[in-house]
Tab-separated table of C-alpha atoms in Angstrom:
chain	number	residue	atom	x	y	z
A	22	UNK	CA	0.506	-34.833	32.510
A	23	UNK	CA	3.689	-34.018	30.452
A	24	UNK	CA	5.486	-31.260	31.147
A	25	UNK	CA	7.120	-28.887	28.715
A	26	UNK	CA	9.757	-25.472	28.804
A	27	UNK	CA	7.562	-24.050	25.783
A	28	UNK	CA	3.726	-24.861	24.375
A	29	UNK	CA	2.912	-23.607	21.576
A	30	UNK	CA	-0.785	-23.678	20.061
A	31	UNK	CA	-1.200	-24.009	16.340
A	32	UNK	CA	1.022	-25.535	14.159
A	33	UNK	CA	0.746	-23.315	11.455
A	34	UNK	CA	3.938	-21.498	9.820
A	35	UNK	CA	4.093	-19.017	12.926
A	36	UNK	CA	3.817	-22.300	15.171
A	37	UNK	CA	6.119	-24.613	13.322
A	38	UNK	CA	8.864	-21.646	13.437
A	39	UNK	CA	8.083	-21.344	17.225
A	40	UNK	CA	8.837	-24.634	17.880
A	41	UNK	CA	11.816	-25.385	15.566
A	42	UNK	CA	13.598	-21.905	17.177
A	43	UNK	CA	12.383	-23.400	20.920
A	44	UNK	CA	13.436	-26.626	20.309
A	45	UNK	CA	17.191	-25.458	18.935
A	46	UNK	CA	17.387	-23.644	22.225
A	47	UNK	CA	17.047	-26.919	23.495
A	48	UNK	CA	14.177	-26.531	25.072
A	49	UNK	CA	11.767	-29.178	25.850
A	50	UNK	CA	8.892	-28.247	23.267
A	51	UNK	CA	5.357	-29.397	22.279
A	52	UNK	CA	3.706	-28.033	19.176
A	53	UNK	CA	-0.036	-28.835	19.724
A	54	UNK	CA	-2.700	-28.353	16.848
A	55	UNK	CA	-5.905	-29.568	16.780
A	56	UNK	CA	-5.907	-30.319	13.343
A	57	UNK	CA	-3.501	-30.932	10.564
A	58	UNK	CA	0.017	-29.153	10.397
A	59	UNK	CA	-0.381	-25.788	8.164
A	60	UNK	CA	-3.072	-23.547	9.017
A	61	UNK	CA	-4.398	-21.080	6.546
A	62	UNK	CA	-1.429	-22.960	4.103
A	63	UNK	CA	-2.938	-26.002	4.407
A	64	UNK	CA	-5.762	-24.889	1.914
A	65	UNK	CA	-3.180	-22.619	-0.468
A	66	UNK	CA	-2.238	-24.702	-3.699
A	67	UNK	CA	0.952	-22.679	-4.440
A	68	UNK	CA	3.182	-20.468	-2.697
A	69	UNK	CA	5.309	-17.542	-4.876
A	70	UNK	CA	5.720	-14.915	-2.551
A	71	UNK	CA	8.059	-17.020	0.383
A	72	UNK	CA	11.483	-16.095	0.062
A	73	UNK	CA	13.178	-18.877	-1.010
A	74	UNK	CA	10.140	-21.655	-1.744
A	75	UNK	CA	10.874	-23.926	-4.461
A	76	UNK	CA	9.059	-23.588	-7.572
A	77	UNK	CA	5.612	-24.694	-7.744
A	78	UNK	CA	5.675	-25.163	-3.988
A	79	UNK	CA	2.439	-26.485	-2.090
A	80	UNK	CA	1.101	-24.905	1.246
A	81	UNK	CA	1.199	-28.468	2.352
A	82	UNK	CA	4.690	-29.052	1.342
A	83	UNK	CA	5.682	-26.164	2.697
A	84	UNK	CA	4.604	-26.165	6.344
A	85	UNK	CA	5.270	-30.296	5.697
A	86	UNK	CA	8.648	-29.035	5.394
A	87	UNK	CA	8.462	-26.511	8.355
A	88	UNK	CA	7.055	-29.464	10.670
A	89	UNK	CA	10.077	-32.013	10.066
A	90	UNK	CA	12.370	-29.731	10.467
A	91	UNK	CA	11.543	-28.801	14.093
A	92	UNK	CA	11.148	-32.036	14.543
A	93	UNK	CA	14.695	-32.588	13.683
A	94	UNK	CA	15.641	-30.296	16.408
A	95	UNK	CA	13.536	-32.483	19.056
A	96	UNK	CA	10.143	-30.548	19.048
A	97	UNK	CA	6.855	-32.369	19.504
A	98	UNK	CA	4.007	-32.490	17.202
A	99	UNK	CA	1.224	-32.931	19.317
A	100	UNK	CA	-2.490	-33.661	18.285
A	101	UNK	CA	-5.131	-32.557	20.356
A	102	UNK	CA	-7.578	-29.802	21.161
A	103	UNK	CA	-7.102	-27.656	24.298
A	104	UNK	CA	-10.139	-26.932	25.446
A	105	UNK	CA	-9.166	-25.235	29.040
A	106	UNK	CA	-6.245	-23.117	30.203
A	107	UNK	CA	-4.841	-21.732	33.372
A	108	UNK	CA	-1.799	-18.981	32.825
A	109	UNK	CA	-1.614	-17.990	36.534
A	110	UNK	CA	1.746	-18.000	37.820
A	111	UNK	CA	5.378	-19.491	36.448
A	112	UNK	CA	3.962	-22.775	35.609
A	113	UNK	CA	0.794	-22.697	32.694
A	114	UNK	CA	-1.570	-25.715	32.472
A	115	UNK	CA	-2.918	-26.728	29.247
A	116	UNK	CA	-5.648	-29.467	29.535
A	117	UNK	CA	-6.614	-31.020	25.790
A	118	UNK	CA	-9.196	-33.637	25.243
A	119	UNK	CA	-6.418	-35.896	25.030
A	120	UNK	CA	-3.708	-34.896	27.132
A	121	UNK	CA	-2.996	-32.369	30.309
A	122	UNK	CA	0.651	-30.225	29.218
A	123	UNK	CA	2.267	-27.813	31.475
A	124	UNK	CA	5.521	-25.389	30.817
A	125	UNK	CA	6.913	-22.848	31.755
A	126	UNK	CA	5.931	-20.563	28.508
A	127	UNK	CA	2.838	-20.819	26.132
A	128	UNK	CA	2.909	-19.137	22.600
A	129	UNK	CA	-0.468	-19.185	21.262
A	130	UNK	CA	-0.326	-19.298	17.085
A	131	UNK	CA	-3.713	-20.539	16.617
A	132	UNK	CA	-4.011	-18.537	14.070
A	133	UNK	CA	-7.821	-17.148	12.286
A	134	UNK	CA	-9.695	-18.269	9.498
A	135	UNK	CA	-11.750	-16.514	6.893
A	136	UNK	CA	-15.395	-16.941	7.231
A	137	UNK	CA	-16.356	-18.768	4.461
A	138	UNK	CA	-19.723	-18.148	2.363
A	139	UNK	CA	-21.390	-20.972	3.582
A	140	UNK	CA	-22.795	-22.663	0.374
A	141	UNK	CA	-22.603	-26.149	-1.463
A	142	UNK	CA	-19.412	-26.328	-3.480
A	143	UNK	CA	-17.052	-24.055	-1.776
A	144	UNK	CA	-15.195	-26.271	0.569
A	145	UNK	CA	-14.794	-28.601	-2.343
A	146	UNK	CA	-13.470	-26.279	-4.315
A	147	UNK	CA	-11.647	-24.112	-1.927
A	148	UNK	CA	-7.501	-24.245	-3.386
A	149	UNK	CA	-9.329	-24.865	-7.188
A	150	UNK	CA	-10.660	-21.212	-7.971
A	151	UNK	CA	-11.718	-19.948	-4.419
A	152	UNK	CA	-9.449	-18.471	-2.475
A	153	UNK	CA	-9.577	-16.621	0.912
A	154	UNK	CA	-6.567	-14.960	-0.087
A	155	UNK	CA	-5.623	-12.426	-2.905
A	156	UNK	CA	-2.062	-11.831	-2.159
A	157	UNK	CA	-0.898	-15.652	-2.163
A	158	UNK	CA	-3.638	-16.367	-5.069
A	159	UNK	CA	-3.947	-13.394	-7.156
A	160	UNK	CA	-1.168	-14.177	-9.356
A	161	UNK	CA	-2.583	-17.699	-10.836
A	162	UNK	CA	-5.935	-15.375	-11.975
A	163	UNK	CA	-4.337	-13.242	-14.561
A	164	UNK	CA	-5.853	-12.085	-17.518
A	165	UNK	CA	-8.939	-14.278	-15.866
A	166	UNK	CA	-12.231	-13.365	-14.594
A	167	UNK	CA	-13.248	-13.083	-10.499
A	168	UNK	CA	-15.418	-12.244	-8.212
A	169	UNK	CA	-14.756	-10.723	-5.092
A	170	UNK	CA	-17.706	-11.496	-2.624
A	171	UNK	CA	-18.274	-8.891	0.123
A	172	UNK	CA	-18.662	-5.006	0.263
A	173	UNK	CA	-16.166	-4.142	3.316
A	174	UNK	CA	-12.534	-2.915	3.729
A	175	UNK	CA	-10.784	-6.209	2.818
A	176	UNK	CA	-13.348	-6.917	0.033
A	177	UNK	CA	-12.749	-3.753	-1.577
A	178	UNK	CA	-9.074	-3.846	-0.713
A	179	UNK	CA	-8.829	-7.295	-2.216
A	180	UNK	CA	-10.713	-6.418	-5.180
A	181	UNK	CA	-8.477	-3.508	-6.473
A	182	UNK	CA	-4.977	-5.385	-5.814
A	183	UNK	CA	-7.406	-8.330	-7.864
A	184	UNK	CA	-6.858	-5.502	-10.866
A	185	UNK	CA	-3.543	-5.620	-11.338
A	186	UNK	CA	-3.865	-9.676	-12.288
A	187	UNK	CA	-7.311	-10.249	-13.342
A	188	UNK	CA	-8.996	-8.954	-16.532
A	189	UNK	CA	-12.318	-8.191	-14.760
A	190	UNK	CA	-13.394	-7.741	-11.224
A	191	UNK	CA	-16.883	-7.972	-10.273
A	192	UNK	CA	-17.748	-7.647	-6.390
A	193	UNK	CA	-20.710	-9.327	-5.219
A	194	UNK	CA	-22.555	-7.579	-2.245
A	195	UNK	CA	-25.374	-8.425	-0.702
A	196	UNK	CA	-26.200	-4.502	0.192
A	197	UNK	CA	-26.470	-1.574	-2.214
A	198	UNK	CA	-23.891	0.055	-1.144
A	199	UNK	CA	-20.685	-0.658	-0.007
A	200	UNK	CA	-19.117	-0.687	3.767
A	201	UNK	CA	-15.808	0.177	2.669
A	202	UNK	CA	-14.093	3.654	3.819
A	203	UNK	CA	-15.125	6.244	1.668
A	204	UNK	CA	-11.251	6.481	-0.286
A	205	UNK	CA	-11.827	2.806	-0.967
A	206	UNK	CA	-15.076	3.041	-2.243
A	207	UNK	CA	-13.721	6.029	-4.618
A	208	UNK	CA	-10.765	4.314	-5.756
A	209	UNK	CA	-13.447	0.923	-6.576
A	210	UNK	CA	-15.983	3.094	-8.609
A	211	UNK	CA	-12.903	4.995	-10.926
A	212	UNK	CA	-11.460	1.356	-11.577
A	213	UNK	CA	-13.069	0.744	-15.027
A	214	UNK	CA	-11.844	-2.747	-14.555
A	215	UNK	CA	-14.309	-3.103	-11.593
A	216	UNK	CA	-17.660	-3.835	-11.809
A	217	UNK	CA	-20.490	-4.300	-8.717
A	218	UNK	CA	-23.489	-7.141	-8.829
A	219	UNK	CA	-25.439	-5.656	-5.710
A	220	UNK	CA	-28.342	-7.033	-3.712
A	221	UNK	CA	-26.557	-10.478	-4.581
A	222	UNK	CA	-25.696	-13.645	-2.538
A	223	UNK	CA	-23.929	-16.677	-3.998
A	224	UNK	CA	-26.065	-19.906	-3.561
A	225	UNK	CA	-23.639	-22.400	-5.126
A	226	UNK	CA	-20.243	-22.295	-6.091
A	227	UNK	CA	-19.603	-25.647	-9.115
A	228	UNK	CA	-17.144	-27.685	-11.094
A	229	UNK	CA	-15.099	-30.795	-11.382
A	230	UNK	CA	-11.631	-30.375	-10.166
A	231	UNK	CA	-11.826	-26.274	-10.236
A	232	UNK	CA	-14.482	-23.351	-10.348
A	233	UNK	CA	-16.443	-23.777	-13.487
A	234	UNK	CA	-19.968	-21.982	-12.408
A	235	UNK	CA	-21.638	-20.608	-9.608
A	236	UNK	CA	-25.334	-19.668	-8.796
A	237	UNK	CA	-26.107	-15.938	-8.332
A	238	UNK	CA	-29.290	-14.825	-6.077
A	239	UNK	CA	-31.006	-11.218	-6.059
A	240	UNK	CA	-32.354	-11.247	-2.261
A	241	UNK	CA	-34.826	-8.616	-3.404
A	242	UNK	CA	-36.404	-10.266	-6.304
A	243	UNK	CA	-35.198	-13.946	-5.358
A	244	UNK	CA	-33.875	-14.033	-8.584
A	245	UNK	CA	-31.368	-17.047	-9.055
A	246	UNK	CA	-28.951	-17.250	-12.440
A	247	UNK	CA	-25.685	-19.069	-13.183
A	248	UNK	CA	-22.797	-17.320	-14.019
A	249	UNK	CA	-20.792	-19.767	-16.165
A	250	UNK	CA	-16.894	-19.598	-17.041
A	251	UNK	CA	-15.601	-17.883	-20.864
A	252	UNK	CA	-15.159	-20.881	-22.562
A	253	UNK	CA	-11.548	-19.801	-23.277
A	254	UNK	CA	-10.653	-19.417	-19.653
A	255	UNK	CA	-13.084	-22.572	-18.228
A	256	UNK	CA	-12.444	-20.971	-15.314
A	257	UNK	CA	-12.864	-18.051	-13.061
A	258	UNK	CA	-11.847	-16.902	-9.407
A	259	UNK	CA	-14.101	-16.496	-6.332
A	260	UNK	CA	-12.552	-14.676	-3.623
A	261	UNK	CA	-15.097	-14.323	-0.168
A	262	UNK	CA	-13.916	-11.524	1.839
A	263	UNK	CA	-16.772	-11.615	4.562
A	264	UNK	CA	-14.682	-11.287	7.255
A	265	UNK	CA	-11.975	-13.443	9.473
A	266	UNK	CA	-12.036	-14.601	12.644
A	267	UNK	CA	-9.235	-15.397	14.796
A	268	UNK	CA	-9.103	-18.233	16.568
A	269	UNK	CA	-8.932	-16.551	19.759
A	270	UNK	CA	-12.226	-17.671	22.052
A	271	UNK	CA	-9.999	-20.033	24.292
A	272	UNK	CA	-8.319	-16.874	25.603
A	273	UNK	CA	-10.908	-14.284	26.069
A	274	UNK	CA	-10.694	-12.458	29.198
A	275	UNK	CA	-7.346	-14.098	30.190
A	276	UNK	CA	-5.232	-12.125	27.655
A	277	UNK	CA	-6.133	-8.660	26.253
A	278	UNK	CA	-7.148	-8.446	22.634
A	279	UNK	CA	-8.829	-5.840	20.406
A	280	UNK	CA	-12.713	-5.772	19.786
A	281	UNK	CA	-12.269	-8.355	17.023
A	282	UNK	CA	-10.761	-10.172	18.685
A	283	UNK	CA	-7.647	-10.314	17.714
A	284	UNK	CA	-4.068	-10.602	20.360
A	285	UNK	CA	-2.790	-7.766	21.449
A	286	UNK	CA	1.120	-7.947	22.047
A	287	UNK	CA	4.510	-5.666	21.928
A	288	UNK	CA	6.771	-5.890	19.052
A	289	UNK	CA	8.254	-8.936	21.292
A	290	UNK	CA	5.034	-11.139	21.109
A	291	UNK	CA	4.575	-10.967	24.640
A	292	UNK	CA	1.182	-10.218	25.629
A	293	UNK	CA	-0.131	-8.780	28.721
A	294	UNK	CA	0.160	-12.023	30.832
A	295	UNK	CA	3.784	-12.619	31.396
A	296	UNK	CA	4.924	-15.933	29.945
A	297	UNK	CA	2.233	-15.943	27.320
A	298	UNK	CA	2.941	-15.297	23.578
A	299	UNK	CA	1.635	-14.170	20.673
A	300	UNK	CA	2.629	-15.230	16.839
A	301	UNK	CA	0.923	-15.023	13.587
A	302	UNK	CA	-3.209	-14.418	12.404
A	303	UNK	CA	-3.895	-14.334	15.638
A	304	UNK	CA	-2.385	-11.386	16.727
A	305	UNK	CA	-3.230	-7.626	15.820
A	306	UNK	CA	-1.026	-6.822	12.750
A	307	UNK	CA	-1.419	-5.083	9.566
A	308	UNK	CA	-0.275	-8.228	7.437
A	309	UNK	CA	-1.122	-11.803	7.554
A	310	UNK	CA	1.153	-13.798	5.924
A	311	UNK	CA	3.405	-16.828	5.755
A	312	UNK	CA	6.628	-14.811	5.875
A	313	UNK	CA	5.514	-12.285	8.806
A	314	UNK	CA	3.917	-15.219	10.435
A	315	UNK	CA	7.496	-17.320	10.525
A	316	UNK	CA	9.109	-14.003	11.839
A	317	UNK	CA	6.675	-13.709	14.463
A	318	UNK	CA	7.231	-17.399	15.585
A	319	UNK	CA	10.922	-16.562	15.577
A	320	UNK	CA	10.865	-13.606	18.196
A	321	UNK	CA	7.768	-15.501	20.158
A	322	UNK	CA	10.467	-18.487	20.807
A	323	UNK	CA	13.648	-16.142	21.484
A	324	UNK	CA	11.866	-14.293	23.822
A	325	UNK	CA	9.430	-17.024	25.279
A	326	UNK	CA	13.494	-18.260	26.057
A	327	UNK	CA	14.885	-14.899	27.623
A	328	UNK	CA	11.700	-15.048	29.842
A	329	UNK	CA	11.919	-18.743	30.947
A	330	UNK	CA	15.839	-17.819	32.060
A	331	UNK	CA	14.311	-14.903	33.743
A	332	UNK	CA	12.130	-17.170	35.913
C-alpha cells in the first residue's frame, strides 16, 4: 500500500493540471489512469482553441506535454484501474487491480466519453473525419460536407455551430422528429444550410487514412445506400452526438451527482464528501473543454491543499 497527500483519478488535462499544481505544493502525489495519459485529447488530432498551444499541436502532444511537466515537479503517473473506494474519514483508500493507494485527498478527473455509434469503421477512423467534438474539430471541416448523427440538444446544438464552418449540414436521426428543445429545433429548420436524413442509422463509417464513405440505413424500409465523399473534397465529417457518459459509476451513491450522472461540486471542486474533488467532464458544467478542464484541475489541487492543512 503506498500512501499519498493527493490521488487524483484520470490523467486527462483536468488530472495532469491536478497533479502538476499538487505536486508544486509539494505534496506527495499520484496521478492514476487506467489508460493512456490524455483523455478525450488523446483521440483529438489538433488543438486551436488552447491558449497558447503551438501550431499544429496534437491532443497527444499536448497532454504528453502536461504529463512531464508534473512529473518534473515530483508527481506520479500511475497505471492502474481502481476498481473499489472507501472515502470515510481523513484517510481515503483507493484499491486498483494493481496497487492499494491511500491519501489524505482524492480528486476524481475521470472524465466522460461520448457514446460512440457503434459500427465498423468508426474507431478506426475516429481523429480522421469523426469527431465527438465540434468545437475542437469544427474548424478543419470548412467549406466541407458533415453529418451530424443524433436528433437531441447537443446534436442539434452541434449541428448549427457545424454552419458557421461547413458548407452543408445534414443530421442523421434515427426518429422523425427531433428531441431537441423546441428553439433549437426552430433555429435547425430556418438554417437553409441544414438539411435532416430521418428514420436513418449509420451501418458503416469507411476509408483509408480518413472518412471517405459511409453506409446509410432507413430502419423503416431497411433500405441501405452509401453516401460517398465530392470528389473535390474526398472527404467529409461525421460528428455522433448520441449522448456522453461520464465516467462516474465508481462513485455512485458515495458522492452526489445529477441524474446523468454527472459530479456535483461548488465552484471550489469540492463535492459533498469532504476531502473528495471534482475536476473536468466529469463534473456538472456547462462547458467541456481542455482549457476549463486545466482550470478546474487548478482549483481541485489548491483547495484539495487548503483542506489537507485543515486536517
Amino acid at each position: 500500500m503506498t500512501q499519498y497527500d493527493i490521488a487524483i483519478i484520470g490523467a486527462g488535462p483536468a488530472g495532469l493540471t491536478a497533479g502538476l499544481y499538487a505536486a508544486r505544493a509539494k505534496l506527495k502525489t499520484a496521478v492514476i489512469e487506467r489508460l493512456g495519459e490524455g483523455g478525450q485529447l488523446a483521440i483529438t488530432n489538433e488543438i486551436e482553441n488552447y491558449p497558447g498551444a503551438p501550431e499544429h499541436s496534437s491532443g497527444p502532444g499536448l497532454t504528453g506535454r502536461m504529463a512531464e511537466q508534473a512529473k518534473t515537479f515530483g508527481a506520479a503517473v500511475i497505471r492502474d484501474d481502481i476498481t473499489a473506494v472507501d472515502v470515510t474519514g481523513d484517510v481515503k483508500t483507493l484499491t486498483g487491480k494493481e496497487g492499494t493507494y491511500t491519501a489524505k485527498a482524492v480528486i476524481i478527473a475521470s472524465g466522460g466519453r461520448a457514446r460512440p455509434i457503434g459500427c465498423p469503421g468508426e474507431a478506426a477512423l475516429a481523429g480522421k473525419g469523426v469527431s465527438y467534438c465540434a468545437t475542437c474539430d469544427a474548424a478543419f471541416f470548412s467549406d466541407l460536407e458533415v453529418f451530424v448523427i443524433g436528433g437531441g440538444d447537443s446534436a442539434v446544438d452541434e449541428a448549427l455551430f457545424l454552419t458557421k464552418f461547413a458548407r452543408k449540414v445534414t443530421v442523421v436521426h434515427r426518429r422523425d422528429a427531433l428531441r431537441a428543445a423546441k428553439s433549437l429545433q426552430d433555429k435547425a429548420f430556418a438554417n437553409p444550410k441544414i438539411a435532416f436524413l430521418w428514420d436513418t442509422v449509420v451501418e458503416e463509417i469507411k476509408g483509408d487514412g480518413m472518412v471517405e464513405a459511409m453506409t446509410l440505413k432507413n430502419v423503416k424500409t431497411g433500405e441501405l445506400w452509401d453516401h460517398v465523399a465530392d470528389e473535390d473534397d474526398g472527404t467529409f465529417g461525421i460528428f455522433p452526438f448520441i449522448g456522453f457518459d461520464p465516467m462516474s459509476g465508481l462513485f455512485k451513491g458515495i458522492v452526489e451527482t445529477d441524474p446523468q450522472g454527472y459530479i456535483i461540486t461548488d465552484e471550489n471542486m469540492r463535492t459533498n464528501v469532504p476531502g473528495v474533488f471534482a475536476a473536468g467532464d466529469i463534473r456538472v458544467k456547462t462547458l467541456r473543454q481542455v482549457v476549463t478542464a486545466a482550470a478546474d484541475g487548478a482549483i481541485a489541487a489548491t483547495q484539495a491543499e487548503k483542506y489537507i492543512e485543515g486536517i
